[in-house]
mmCIF file of C-alpha atoms in Angstrom:
data_model
loop_
_atom_site.group_PDB
_atom_site.id
_atom_site.type_symbol
_atom_site.label_atom_id
_atom_site.label_comp_id
_atom_site.label_asym_id
_atom_site.label_seq_id
_atom_site.Cartn_x
_atom_site.Cartn_y
_atom_site.Cartn_z
ATOM 1 C CA MET A 162 0.000 0.000 0.000
ATOM 2 C CA VAL A 163 2.857 2.417 0.767
ATOM 3 C CA LYS A 164 4.327 1.732 -2.675
ATOM 4 C CA LYS A 165 0.942 2.382 -4.278
ATOM 5 C CA ILE A 166 0.671 5.743 -2.495
ATOM 6 C CA PHE A 167 3.903 6.988 -4.039
ATOM 7 C CA VAL A 168 3.182 5.534 -7.491
ATOM 8 C CA ASN A 169 -0.439 6.689 -7.845
ATOM 9 C CA PRO A 170 -0.500 10.513 -8.230
ATOM 10 C CA VAL A 171 -4.146 10.832 -7.109
ATOM 11 C CA ILE A 172 -3.551 8.947 -3.853
ATOM 12 C CA ALA A 173 -0.257 10.752 -3.232
ATOM 13 C CA SER A 174 -1.921 14.143 -3.821
ATOM 14 C CA ALA A 175 -4.735 13.342 -1.403
ATOM 15 C CA VAL A 176 -2.308 12.176 1.303
ATOM 16 C CA LEU A 177 -0.135 15.262 0.863
ATOM 17 C CA CYS A 178 -3.178 17.536 0.905
ATOM 18 C CA ALA A 179 -4.466 15.943 4.131
ATOM 19 C CA VAL A 180 -1.061 16.230 5.822
ATOM 20 C CA LEU A 181 -0.669 19.903 4.891
ATOM 21 C CA ILE A 182 -4.195 20.793 6.037
ATOM 22 C CA TYR A 183 -4.393 18.850 9.297
ATOM 23 C CA THR A 184 -0.908 19.837 10.446
ATOM 24 C CA GLY A 185 -1.881 23.476 9.981
ATOM 25 C CA ILE A 186 0.742 24.187 7.307
ATOM 26 C CA ILE A 187 -2.043 25.197 4.925
ATOM 27 C CA ILE A 188 -5.210 26.848 6.193
ATOM 28 C CA PRO A 189 -8.141 26.514 3.761
ATOM 29 C CA LYS A 190 -9.499 29.856 2.639
ATOM 30 C CA ASN A 191 -13.051 30.809 3.504
ATOM 31 C CA LYS A 192 -14.928 30.697 0.183
ATOM 32 C CA TYR A 193 -17.713 32.960 1.430
ATOM 33 C CA PRO A 194 -16.231 35.600 3.769
ATOM 34 C CA TYR A 195 -18.440 38.348 5.148
ATOM 35 C CA LYS A 196 -18.243 41.507 3.032
ATOM 36 C CA SER A 197 -20.272 44.629 3.768
ATOM 37 C CA LEU A 198 -19.955 48.313 4.616
ATOM 38 C CA VAL A 199 -21.554 47.401 7.946
ATOM 39 C CA PRO A 200 -18.966 45.760 10.256
ATOM 40 C CA GLU A 201 -19.833 42.183 11.150
ATOM 41 C CA ASP A 202 -19.854 42.846 14.887
ATOM 42 C CA ARG A 203 -22.424 45.637 14.475
ATOM 43 C CA ILE A 204 -25.135 43.977 12.356
ATOM 44 C CA ILE A 205 -28.413 43.244 14.102
ATOM 45 C CA SER A 206 -30.534 42.130 11.156
ATOM 46 C CA ALA A 207 -30.048 40.834 7.641
ATOM 47 C CA LEU A 208 -31.782 39.700 4.493
ATOM 48 C CA GLY A 209 -30.644 36.465 2.883
ATOM 49 C CA THR A 210 -31.242 32.817 2.052
ATOM 50 C CA VAL A 211 -30.980 29.711 4.230
ATOM 51 C CA CYS A 212 -28.428 27.445 2.506
ATOM 52 C CA SER A 213 -28.495 24.288 4.647
ATOM 53 C CA ASN A 214 -31.030 22.117 6.420
ATOM 54 C CA PRO A 215 -31.734 23.401 9.959
ATOM 55 C CA VAL A 216 -30.162 20.902 12.355
ATOM 56 C CA LYS A 217 -30.874 20.732 16.077
ATOM 57 C CA SER A 218 -27.748 21.548 18.096
ATOM 58 C CA SER A 219 -26.709 21.592 21.736
ATOM 59 C CA ALA A 220 -26.064 25.361 21.658
ATOM 60 C CA PHE A 221 -28.492 27.971 23.008
ATOM 61 C CA GLY A 222 -30.684 25.373 24.685
ATOM 62 C CA GLY A 223 -31.183 23.158 21.653
ATOM 63 C CA ALA A 224 -31.484 25.838 18.962
ATOM 64 C CA TYR A 225 -31.468 24.888 15.280
ATOM 65 C CA LYS A 226 -28.278 25.631 13.353
ATOM 66 C CA ALA A 227 -28.316 26.684 9.688
ATOM 67 C CA ASP A 228 -26.012 28.470 7.239
ATOM 68 C CA PHE A 229 -27.238 31.769 5.818
ATOM 69 C CA PHE A 230 -26.166 33.564 2.612
ATOM 70 C CA LEU A 231 -26.360 37.330 3.087
ATOM 71 C CA GLU A 232 -27.844 39.849 0.657
ATOM 72 C CA SER A 233 -28.029 42.934 2.871
ATOM 73 C CA ALA A 234 -27.328 43.872 6.485
ATOM 74 C CA ARG A 235 -28.416 46.583 8.941
ATOM 75 C CA SER A 236 -26.651 47.900 12.045
ATOM 76 C CA LEU A 237 -28.032 49.131 15.367
ATOM 77 C CA ASN A 238 -27.659 52.718 14.144
ATOM 78 C CA GLY A 239 -29.827 52.011 11.116
ATOM 79 C CA GLU A 240 -26.939 51.784 8.635
ATOM 80 C CA CYS A 241 -27.839 49.508 5.719
ATOM 81 C CA SER A 242 -25.604 47.962 3.095
ATOM 82 C CA GLU A 243 -25.580 45.243 0.495
ATOM 83 C CA SER A 244 -23.694 42.259 1.878
ATOM 84 C CA THR A 245 -22.225 38.962 0.729
ATOM 85 C CA GLY A 246 -20.831 35.940 2.501
ATOM 86 C CA LYS A 247 -22.113 33.147 4.694
ATOM 87 C CA ILE A 248 -22.795 33.281 8.416
ATOM 88 C CA THR A 249 -24.160 30.735 10.899
ATOM 89 C CA LEU A 250 -27.571 31.383 12.421
ATOM 90 C CA PHE A 251 -29.146 29.684 15.425
ATOM 91 C CA PHE A 252 -32.954 29.636 15.396
ATOM 92 C CA PRO A 253 -35.029 29.145 18.566
ATOM 93 C CA THR A 254 -37.122 25.994 18.623
ATOM 94 C CA ASP A 255 -40.392 27.946 18.763
ATOM 95 C CA ILE A 256 -39.572 29.434 15.337
ATOM 96 C CA VAL A 257 -38.452 26.275 13.548
ATOM 97 C CA GLU A 258 -40.760 23.706 15.168
ATOM 98 C CA ALA A 259 -43.973 25.698 14.850
ATOM 99 C CA PHE A 260 -45.201 23.489 11.994
ATOM 100 C CA PHE A 261 -43.668 20.212 13.155
ATOM 101 C CA PRO A 262 -46.167 17.527 14.224
ATOM 102 C CA GLY A 263 -46.296 16.980 17.975
ATOM 103 C CA LYS A 264 -43.890 19.834 18.689
ATOM 104 C CA ILE A 265 -44.555 23.524 19.310
ATOM 105 C CA TYR A 266 -47.473 23.758 16.887
ATOM 106 C CA THR A 267 -50.024 22.368 19.331
ATOM 107 C CA LYS A 268 -49.166 25.157 21.796
ATOM 108 C CA SER A 269 -48.345 28.143 19.588
ATOM 109 C CA LYS A 270 -50.638 27.221 16.660
ATOM 110 C CA GLY A 271 -48.002 28.562 14.303
ATOM 111 C CA LYS A 272 -48.207 32.160 15.558
ATOM 112 C CA LYS A 273 -44.470 32.621 16.162
ATOM 113 C CA GLY A 274 -43.038 30.148 13.707
ATOM 114 C CA ILE A 275 -42.207 30.207 10.036
ATOM 115 C CA PHE A 276 -41.387 27.441 7.593
ATOM 116 C CA ILE A 277 -37.571 27.290 7.534
ATOM 117 C CA GLU A 278 -35.788 25.000 5.101
ATOM 118 C CA ASN A 279 -32.873 25.126 2.689
ATOM 119 C CA GLY A 280 -33.751 27.764 0.082
ATOM 120 C CA ALA A 281 -36.021 29.910 2.277
ATOM 121 C CA LYS A 282 -35.451 33.678 1.897
ATOM 122 C CA LEU A 283 -35.640 35.375 5.280
ATOM 123 C CA ARG A 284 -35.447 38.739 6.969
ATOM 124 C CA ALA A 285 -33.935 37.937 10.377
ATOM 125 C CA ASP A 286 -33.172 39.915 13.527
ATOM 126 C CA PHE A 287 -30.460 38.500 15.760
ATOM 127 C CA LYS A 288 -27.889 39.115 18.431
ATOM 128 C CA LYS A 289 -24.257 38.122 18.022
ATOM 129 C CA SER A 290 -22.608 35.577 20.293
ATOM 130 C CA GLY A 291 -18.991 34.872 19.423
ATOM 131 C CA ASP A 292 -18.856 33.776 15.797
ATOM 132 C CA PHE A 293 -22.554 32.906 15.718
ATOM 133 C CA PHE A 294 -25.826 34.802 15.473
ATOM 134 C CA TYR A 295 -28.862 33.932 17.587
ATOM 135 C CA VAL A 296 -32.112 34.767 15.819
ATOM 136 C CA THR A 297 -34.697 36.668 17.889
ATOM 137 C CA ASN A 298 -37.236 37.190 15.115
ATOM 138 C CA ALA A 299 -37.585 36.031 11.506
ATOM 139 C CA GLU A 300 -39.895 36.666 8.576
ATOM 140 C CA LEU A 301 -40.269 34.444 5.515
ATOM 141 C CA ILE A 302 -40.301 36.613 2.389
ATOM 142 C CA GLY A 303 -40.058 33.991 -0.351
ATOM 143 C CA TRP A 304 -38.062 31.091 -1.755
ATOM 144 C CA LYS A 305 -34.912 30.805 -3.796
ATOM 145 C CA SER A 306 -36.760 28.714 -6.373
ATOM 146 C CA VAL A 307 -39.936 26.699 -6.898
ATOM 147 C CA PHE A 308 -37.851 23.534 -6.520
ATOM 148 C CA ALA A 309 -36.575 24.667 -3.091
ATOM 149 C CA LYS A 310 -40.137 25.317 -1.924
ATOM 150 C CA CYS A 311 -41.371 21.931 -3.191
ATOM 151 C CA ARG A 312 -38.407 20.167 -1.592
ATOM 152 C CA GLY A 313 -39.115 21.837 1.750
ATOM 153 C CA ALA A 314 -42.805 20.937 1.545
ATOM 154 C CA CYS A 315 -41.945 17.292 0.774
ATOM 155 C CA ARG A 316 -39.577 17.101 3.747
ATOM 156 C CA LEU A 317 -42.270 18.572 6.005
ATOM 157 C CA GLN A 318 -44.903 16.113 4.778
ATOM 158 C CA PHE A 319 -42.486 13.222 5.193
ATOM 159 C CA ARG A 320 -41.807 14.376 8.758
ATOM 160 C CA ARG A 321 -45.541 14.396 9.456
ATOM 161 C CA MET A 322 -45.983 10.938 7.945
ATOM 162 C CA MET A 323 -43.165 9.450 10.009
ATOM 163 C CA TYR A 324 -44.510 11.065 13.186
ATOM 164 C CA GLY A 325 -47.569 8.830 12.856
ATOM 165 C CA TRP A 326 -45.339 5.758 13.178
ATOM 166 C CA GLY A 327 -44.072 6.702 16.613
ATOM 167 C CA ASN A 328 -40.513 5.817 17.633
ATOM 168 C CA ALA A 329 -39.967 3.670 14.538
ATOM 169 C CA GLY A 330 -40.918 6.633 12.372
ATOM 170 C CA GLY A 331 -38.486 8.827 14.295
ATOM 171 C CA LEU A 332 -35.574 6.509 13.546
ATOM 172 C CA LEU A 333 -36.623 6.061 9.906
ATOM 173 C CA LEU A 334 -36.883 9.838 9.554
ATOM 174 C CA ALA A 335 -33.307 10.220 10.809
ATOM 175 C CA LEU A 336 -32.026 7.523 8.448
ATOM 176 C CA LEU A 337 -33.781 8.854 5.333
ATOM 177 C CA SER A 338 -33.718 12.631 5.766
ATOM 178 C CA GLY A 339 -31.180 13.436 8.485
ATOM 179 C CA CYS A 340 -33.888 14.890 10.775
ATOM 180 C CA ARG A 341 -33.270 13.613 14.308
ATOM 181 C CA GLU A 342 -35.869 15.637 16.239
ATOM 182 C CA TYR A 343 -38.055 12.559 16.739
ATOM 183 C CA THR A 344 -35.328 10.030 17.570
ATOM 184 C CA GLU A 345 -35.533 8.917 21.185
ATOM 185 C CA GLN A 346 -32.785 10.636 23.141
ATOM 186 C CA THR A 347 -31.845 7.434 24.939
ATOM 187 C CA VAL A 348 -31.498 5.621 21.608
ATOM 188 C CA SER A 349 -29.486 8.456 20.075
ATOM 189 C CA ASP A 350 -27.130 8.464 23.092
ATOM 190 C CA SER A 351 -26.855 4.679 22.955
ATOM 191 C CA PHE A 352 -25.770 4.773 19.297
ATOM 192 C CA ARG A 353 -23.003 7.200 20.252
ATOM 193 C CA ASN A 354 -21.914 5.288 23.377
ATOM 194 C CA ALA A 355 -21.783 2.030 21.418
ATOM 195 C CA GLY A 356 -19.542 3.567 18.754
ATOM 196 C CA LEU A 357 -22.326 3.433 16.174
ATOM 197 C CA SER A 358 -22.803 7.135 15.393
ATOM 198 C CA HIS A 359 -21.879 6.479 11.751
ATOM 199 C CA ILE A 360 -25.047 4.415 11.293
ATOM 200 C CA LEU A 361 -27.282 7.432 11.985
ATOM 201 C CA ALA A 362 -25.212 9.666 9.687
ATOM 202 C CA LEU A 363 -26.404 9.833 6.073
ATOM 203 C CA SER A 364 -23.663 8.132 4.089
ATOM 204 C CA GLY A 365 -22.763 5.479 1.553
ATOM 205 C CA MET A 366 -25.006 2.861 3.161
ATOM 206 C CA HIS A 367 -28.058 4.966 2.359
ATOM 207 C CA LEU A 368 -26.903 5.795 -1.165
ATOM 208 C CA SER A 369 -26.110 2.160 -1.912
ATOM 209 C CA LEU A 370 -29.606 1.242 -0.723
ATOM 210 C CA PHE A 371 -31.371 3.592 -3.146
ATOM 211 C CA GLY A 372 -28.812 3.066 -5.888
ATOM 212 C CA GLY A 373 -29.063 -0.708 -5.556
ATOM 213 C CA ILE A 374 -32.850 -0.689 -5.851
ATOM 214 C CA ALA A 375 -32.710 1.598 -8.917
ATOM 215 C CA PHE A 376 -29.980 -0.546 -10.495
ATOM 216 C CA PHE A 377 -31.994 -3.735 -9.959
ATOM 217 C CA PHE A 378 -35.158 -2.416 -11.606
ATOM 218 C CA GLY A 379 -33.217 -0.510 -14.276
ATOM 219 C CA LYS A 380 -31.359 -3.658 -15.304
ATOM 220 C CA LYS A 381 -34.547 -5.695 -15.273
ATOM 221 C CA TRP A 382 -36.556 -3.263 -17.405
ATOM 222 C CA ALA A 383 -33.966 -1.557 -19.645
ATOM 223 C CA GLY A 384 -30.771 -3.607 -19.405
ATOM 224 C CA ARG A 385 -27.448 -2.834 -17.789
ATOM 225 C CA LYS A 386 -26.787 0.081 -20.159
ATOM 226 C CA TRP A 387 -29.471 2.167 -18.476
ATOM 227 C CA ALA A 388 -29.185 0.585 -15.031
ATOM 228 C CA GLU A 389 -26.046 2.622 -14.235
ATOM 229 C CA ALA A 390 -27.843 5.854 -15.211
ATOM 230 C CA ALA A 391 -30.885 4.878 -13.117
ATOM 231 C CA GLN A 392 -28.599 4.206 -10.161
ATOM 232 C CA LEU A 393 -26.955 7.632 -10.445
ATOM 233 C CA LEU A 394 -30.333 9.359 -10.853
ATOM 234 C CA ALA A 395 -31.685 7.666 -7.729
ATOM 235 C CA THR A 396 -28.660 8.720 -5.683
ATOM 236 C CA MET A 397 -28.934 12.292 -6.995
ATOM 237 C CA LEU A 398 -32.600 12.495 -6.027
ATOM 238 C CA PHE A 399 -31.841 11.167 -2.545
ATOM 239 C CA VAL A 400 -29.020 13.700 -2.058
ATOM 240 C CA LEU A 401 -31.291 16.531 -3.239
ATOM 241 C CA PHE A 402 -33.982 15.440 -0.762
ATOM 242 C CA ALA A 403 -31.744 14.694 2.231
ATOM 243 C CA GLY A 404 -29.232 17.542 1.755
ATOM 244 C CA LEU A 405 -25.486 17.775 1.281
ATOM 245 C CA SER A 406 -24.106 16.533 4.569
ATOM 246 C CA PRO A 407 -20.325 15.880 4.455
ATOM 247 C CA SER A 408 -20.653 12.087 4.644
ATOM 248 C CA LEU A 409 -23.458 11.946 2.090
ATOM 249 C CA PHE A 410 -21.629 14.241 -0.336
ATOM 250 C CA ARG A 411 -18.546 12.027 -0.039
ATOM 251 C CA ALA A 412 -20.598 8.971 -0.941
ATOM 252 C CA PHE A 413 -22.221 10.795 -3.848
ATOM 253 C CA LEU A 414 -18.853 11.940 -5.215
ATOM 254 C CA CYS A 415 -17.550 8.369 -5.169
ATOM 255 C CA SER A 416 -20.657 7.172 -7.040
ATOM 256 C CA LEU A 417 -20.340 9.984 -9.575
ATOM 257 C CA ILE A 418 -16.659 9.247 -10.230
ATOM 258 C CA LEU A 419 -17.389 5.572 -10.835
ATOM 259 C CA PHE A 420 -20.300 6.407 -13.138
ATOM 260 C CA LEU A 421 -18.212 8.835 -15.226
ATOM 261 C CA ASN A 422 -15.445 6.260 -15.380
ATOM 262 C CA TRP A 423 -17.928 3.680 -16.710
ATOM 263 C CA LEU A 424 -19.450 6.210 -19.132
ATOM 264 C CA LEU A 425 -16.041 7.009 -20.642
ATOM 265 C CA ARG A 426 -15.205 3.289 -20.827
ATOM 266 C CA LEU A 427 -12.029 3.744 -18.774
ATOM 267 C CA SER A 428 -10.397 0.970 -16.784
ATOM 268 C CA ARG A 429 -11.944 0.737 -13.346
ATOM 269 C CA PRO A 430 -9.815 2.622 -10.751
ATOM 270 C CA SER A 431 -8.979 1.202 -7.348
ATOM 271 C CA SER A 432 -11.314 2.064 -4.493
ATOM 272 C CA VAL A 433 -8.535 3.993 -2.729
ATOM 273 C CA SER A 434 -8.031 6.092 -5.886
ATOM 274 C CA VAL A 435 -11.745 6.876 -6.020
ATOM 275 C CA LEU A 436 -11.771 7.885 -2.346
ATOM 276 C CA SER A 437 -8.666 10.037 -2.868
ATOM 277 C CA ALA A 438 -10.193 11.802 -5.872
ATOM 278 C CA SER A 439 -13.377 12.366 -3.878
ATOM 279 C CA PHE A 440 -11.355 13.902 -1.029
ATOM 280 C CA LEU A 441 -9.570 16.339 -3.367
ATOM 281 C CA ILE A 442 -12.801 17.411 -5.103
ATOM 282 C CA HIS A 443 -14.663 17.677 -1.797
ATOM 283 C CA THR A 444 -11.904 19.855 -0.367
ATOM 284 C CA MET A 445 -12.159 22.282 -3.289
ATOM 285 C CA ILE A 446 -15.964 22.510 -3.298
ATOM 286 C CA PHE A 447 -16.667 22.569 0.444
ATOM 287 C CA PRO A 448 -13.492 23.507 2.360
ATOM 288 C CA GLU A 449 -15.694 24.379 5.345
ATOM 289 C CA HIS A 450 -16.423 20.643 5.762
ATOM 290 C CA LEU A 451 -12.768 19.818 6.471
ATOM 291 C CA LYS A 452 -12.981 20.268 10.238
ATOM 292 C CA GLU A 453 -16.454 18.781 10.709
ATOM 293 C CA ALA A 454 -16.758 15.479 12.574
ATOM 294 C CA ALA A 455 -18.953 13.908 9.875
ATOM 295 C CA PHE A 456 -16.312 14.648 7.217
ATOM 296 C CA LEU A 457 -13.422 13.273 9.275
ATOM 297 C CA LEU A 458 -15.258 10.143 10.413
ATOM 298 C CA SER A 459 -16.617 9.417 6.929
ATOM 299 C CA TYR A 460 -13.260 9.550 5.130
ATOM 300 C CA ALA A 461 -11.284 7.948 7.959
ATOM 301 C CA SER A 462 -13.651 4.987 8.329
ATOM 302 C CA LEU A 463 -13.788 4.233 4.607
ATOM 303 C CA ALA A 464 -10.016 4.642 4.261
ATOM 304 C CA GLY A 465 -9.540 2.207 7.124
ATOM 305 C CA ILE A 466 -11.811 -0.367 5.482
ATOM 306 C CA LEU A 467 -10.107 -0.053 2.088
ATOM 307 C CA ILE A 468 -6.542 -0.125 3.442
ATOM 308 C CA LEU A 469 -6.626 -2.380 6.512
ATOM 309 C CA SER A 470 -9.703 -4.603 6.270
ATOM 310 C CA GLY A 471 -8.089 -7.300 4.122
ATOM 311 C CA THR A 472 -5.125 -7.694 6.465
ATOM 312 C CA ILE A 473 -7.257 -7.760 9.615
ATOM 313 C CA THR A 474 -9.709 -10.256 8.099
ATOM 314 C CA LYS A 475 -6.860 -12.684 7.443
ATOM 315 C CA ILE A 476 -5.838 -12.504 11.102
ATOM 316 C CA ILE A 477 -9.324 -13.397 12.366
ATOM 317 C CA SER A 478 -9.891 -17.105 12.992
ATOM 318 C CA PRO A 479 -10.989 -18.972 9.836
ATOM 319 C CA ALA A 480 -13.425 -20.926 12.004
ATOM 320 C CA ILE A 481 -15.755 -17.892 11.863
ATOM 321 C CA PHE A 482 -18.170 -17.675 8.949
ATOM 322 C CA PRO A 483 -16.626 -15.724 6.005
ATOM 323 C CA LYS A 484 -19.277 -12.982 5.978
ATOM 324 C CA ILE A 485 -18.939 -12.422 9.719
ATOM 325 C CA ARG A 486 -15.126 -12.395 9.406
ATOM 326 C CA LYS A 487 -15.416 -9.771 6.664
ATOM 327 C CA SER A 488 -17.789 -7.647 8.747
ATOM 328 C CA LEU A 489 -15.491 -7.869 11.781
ATOM 329 C CA GLY A 490 -12.505 -6.946 9.604
ATOM 330 C CA ASP A 491 -14.307 -3.938 8.126
ATOM 331 C CA SER A 492 -15.511 -2.765 11.519
ATOM 332 C CA ALA A 493 -12.098 -3.131 13.193
ATOM 333 C CA ALA A 494 -10.352 -1.346 10.301
ATOM 334 C CA ALA A 495 -12.805 1.546 10.469
ATOM 335 C CA GLN A 496 -12.380 1.793 14.251
ATOM 336 C CA ILE A 497 -8.582 1.961 13.976
ATOM 337 C CA LEU A 498 -8.478 4.965 11.629
ATOM 338 C CA THR A 499 -11.384 6.781 13.276
ATOM 339 C CA ALA A 500 -9.923 6.355 16.785
ATOM 340 C CA PRO A 501 -7.914 9.641 16.666
ATOM 341 C CA VAL A 502 -11.038 11.504 15.525
ATOM 342 C CA ALA A 503 -13.161 9.887 18.245
ATOM 343 C CA VAL A 504 -10.611 10.839 20.882
ATOM 344 C CA SER A 505 -10.485 14.474 19.745
ATOM 345 C CA ILE A 506 -14.293 14.767 19.664
ATOM 346 C CA PHE A 507 -15.571 12.477 22.441
ATOM 347 C CA GLY A 508 -12.405 12.072 24.527
ATOM 348 C CA LYS A 509 -12.788 8.296 24.473
ATOM 349 C CA ILE A 510 -12.676 5.198 22.278
ATOM 350 C CA MET A 511 -15.538 2.688 22.068
ATOM 351 C CA PRO A 512 -13.940 -0.729 21.250
ATOM 352 C CA VAL A 513 -17.326 -2.443 21.465
ATOM 353 C CA GLY A 514 -18.197 -0.706 18.202
ATOM 354 C CA VAL A 515 -16.258 -3.428 16.329
ATOM 355 C CA ILE A 516 -18.723 -6.120 17.406
ATOM 356 C CA ALA A 517 -21.737 -3.817 17.655
ATOM 357 C CA SER A 518 -21.466 -2.828 13.981
ATOM 358 C CA VAL A 519 -21.556 -6.472 12.909
ATOM 359 C CA VAL A 520 -24.827 -6.995 14.809
ATOM 360 C CA VAL A 521 -26.604 -3.651 14.388
ATOM 361 C CA SER A 522 -25.725 -2.728 10.780
ATOM 362 C CA PRO A 523 -27.645 -5.690 9.254
ATOM 363 C CA LEU A 524 -30.617 -4.923 11.516
ATOM 364 C CA VAL A 525 -30.664 -1.296 10.372
ATOM 365 C CA THR A 526 -30.394 -2.382 6.730
ATOM 366 C CA ILE A 527 -33.425 -4.658 7.159
ATOM 367 C CA PHE A 528 -35.224 -1.805 8.922
ATOM 368 C CA LEU A 529 -34.484 0.549 5.993
ATOM 369 C CA TYR A 530 -35.699 -1.892 3.341
ATOM 370 C CA ALA A 531 -38.829 -2.658 5.378
ATOM 371 C CA GLY A 532 -39.397 1.071 5.891
ATOM 372 C CA LEU A 533 -39.174 1.885 2.182
ATOM 373 C CA PHE A 534 -41.523 -0.976 1.320
ATOM 374 C CA SER A 535 -43.940 0.153 4.043
ATOM 375 C CA ILE A 536 -43.927 3.771 2.836
ATOM 376 C CA VAL A 537 -44.638 2.845 -0.772
ATOM 377 C CA THR A 538 -47.342 0.355 0.226
ATOM 378 C CA CYS A 539 -49.062 2.755 2.640
ATOM 379 C CA LEU A 540 -49.103 5.541 0.051
ATOM 380 C CA ALA A 541 -50.879 3.193 -2.353
ATOM 381 C CA LEU A 542 -53.043 1.442 0.279
ATOM 382 C CA PRO A 543 -53.459 3.804 3.296
ATOM 383 C CA PHE A 544 -55.693 1.364 5.199
ATOM 384 C CA LEU A 545 -52.639 -0.869 5.774
ATOM 385 C CA SER A 546 -50.811 1.862 7.669
ATOM 386 C CA ASN A 547 -51.686 0.556 11.151
ATOM 387 C CA GLY A 548 -50.422 -2.924 10.315
ATOM 388 C CA PHE A 549 -47.102 -1.662 8.976
ATOM 389 C CA ASN A 550 -46.855 0.634 11.993
ATOM 390 C CA VAL A 551 -46.844 -2.442 14.261
ATOM 391 C CA ILE A 552 -44.272 -4.261 12.095
ATOM 392 C CA MET A 553 -41.904 -1.277 11.948
ATOM 393 C CA ASN A 554 -42.086 -0.698 15.697
ATOM 394 C CA CYS A 555 -41.308 -4.374 16.346
ATOM 395 C CA LEU A 556 -38.179 -4.056 14.190
ATOM 396 C CA TYR A 557 -37.350 -0.796 15.956
ATOM 397 C CA TYR A 558 -37.626 -2.475 19.354
ATOM 398 C CA VAL A 559 -35.101 -5.145 18.305
ATOM 399 C CA ILE A 560 -32.649 -2.431 17.185
ATOM 400 C CA LYS A 561 -33.201 -0.428 20.368
ATOM 401 C CA ILE A 562 -32.540 -3.426 22.624
ATOM 402 C CA SER A 563 -29.385 -4.309 20.675
ATOM 403 C CA VAL A 564 -27.969 -0.785 20.673
ATOM 404 C CA CYS A 565 -28.745 -0.186 24.343
ATOM 405 C CA PHE A 566 -27.073 -3.496 25.226
ATOM 406 C CA PHE A 567 -23.825 -2.545 23.490
ATOM 407 C CA SER A 568 -23.928 1.011 24.883
ATOM 408 C CA HIS A 569 -23.272 -0.331 28.384
ATOM 409 C CA ALA A 570 -19.907 -1.767 27.384
ATOM 410 C CA PRO A 571 -16.911 0.061 28.921
ATOM 411 C CA SER A 572 -15.127 2.692 26.863
ATOM 412 C CA ILE A 573 -11.505 3.785 26.997
ATOM 413 C CA LYS A 574 -11.075 7.388 28.129
ATOM 414 C CA VAL A 575 -8.088 9.265 26.760
ATOM 415 C CA GLY A 576 -6.666 12.413 28.282
#
C-alpha cells in the first residue's frame, strides 16, 4: 500500500493535501467571507437565504443551526448595506418547530413560527454571540426557487408521515432525511456510546440502498446500459432530498466518479483512488467541511476499510463464517483509523463498536428496506398503515434493545 501511495498521483496528492491541512501548514481559505460596509460585529438584522437544512444543536438550549447567505445587512444605528458571505444562524425551537407535528405547533398554533428550510429567503433579527448569530425574530419573504419550496414541503410532509409511526418513524426519519428531532434521546445516546454514530449519519449505506434498488429495476426493465444511469439518478434524487451533509456528499462523489469512469469506458480505478479523488474534489468545493466530525469520520472509516480490512480479516480465525469475518474486519479497520477523531471529539474510544457494527448494521439495513416498502405500500393502500406501523415498531424495538445493550460496554477514556 505504501508503494501504491507513491506511485499513484491521485492517492499521493490526497495524502499530501491531508497532511498539509491537518498539520496546519495550509489553512483553507473561507470561500464565502463576510463583506459589507456594515462591520460584522455591528449587524443586528439581515436579508438572505438559508443554505443548509436546519439541524438541532446543543447550543443555546437546543437551537437549530443553519447556514445563511447574506444579501443585505443593517446595524443598530440604522446603517444599511448590500452584503455577501455566509454566516451561521441559530434559530429558537419555537420558530423552527412551529409546523412540526407533535412539537410547538399544538401550543403556539403557528403564531411565532415560520417554515424554515434550505432555500427559504428570510429577513432575520439576531444578536451576536462569538462567531454565531442567535435569531430573535424572523420573517419568511419567499423562496430561492420553486424547486426549493417543493423540496421543503416534501420534507415537512415526510416528517408528518413518520410522526404517525411513533418511535420507529423517528428513527426512519433520521435515516432517510437526516432529521433527528423525533429520535428517542436514549437511543441516540446509545448509538453514540456504542460507537455506532456512523449508522445514523447519512452516508454510503443509504446511497447504496437507493442506488441498488434503482440498479436492480433498471437492469430488469432496460438492461445494464441504463441501469447505471438509473442508479446515479436515484442517488442524486436522494441527495437533493436529504441535503449535502459531508458524509453523504462524499458517498455521492464516489458514485459519480465511478459512473463517469464507466461512461467514458475507462479501466476501473482502485477504491482507494476513487476515495482520494473524492477527497480532493470535496476539499475544493466545500473547504468548510474539512474540520467537521462527519467529514473526518466518513473519510477515515472508509479509508480504514479499504486499506486495513483485508489484512485484519486474514488474522481473524478462519473458524468464523466468512461474511462475519469480513464484517469484523471492516468494523475493526474503520475503528482503527477513526480512533484519533473519536478521541479528539468524544475524549474516548468505544472498542465495542467493532462487534456492535456487525450486529446492528444488518438490523438497520433490514429496517431501511422494510421502511421503504412500508412507505410505498401505505401511500398506495393507506388502510394498511396501522399494520405496517406495528411491524416497523417491532423491528425498531429489536434495534433499540441491541444498541442499548452494546452502549453499556466500557469505553476507553483518553486524556
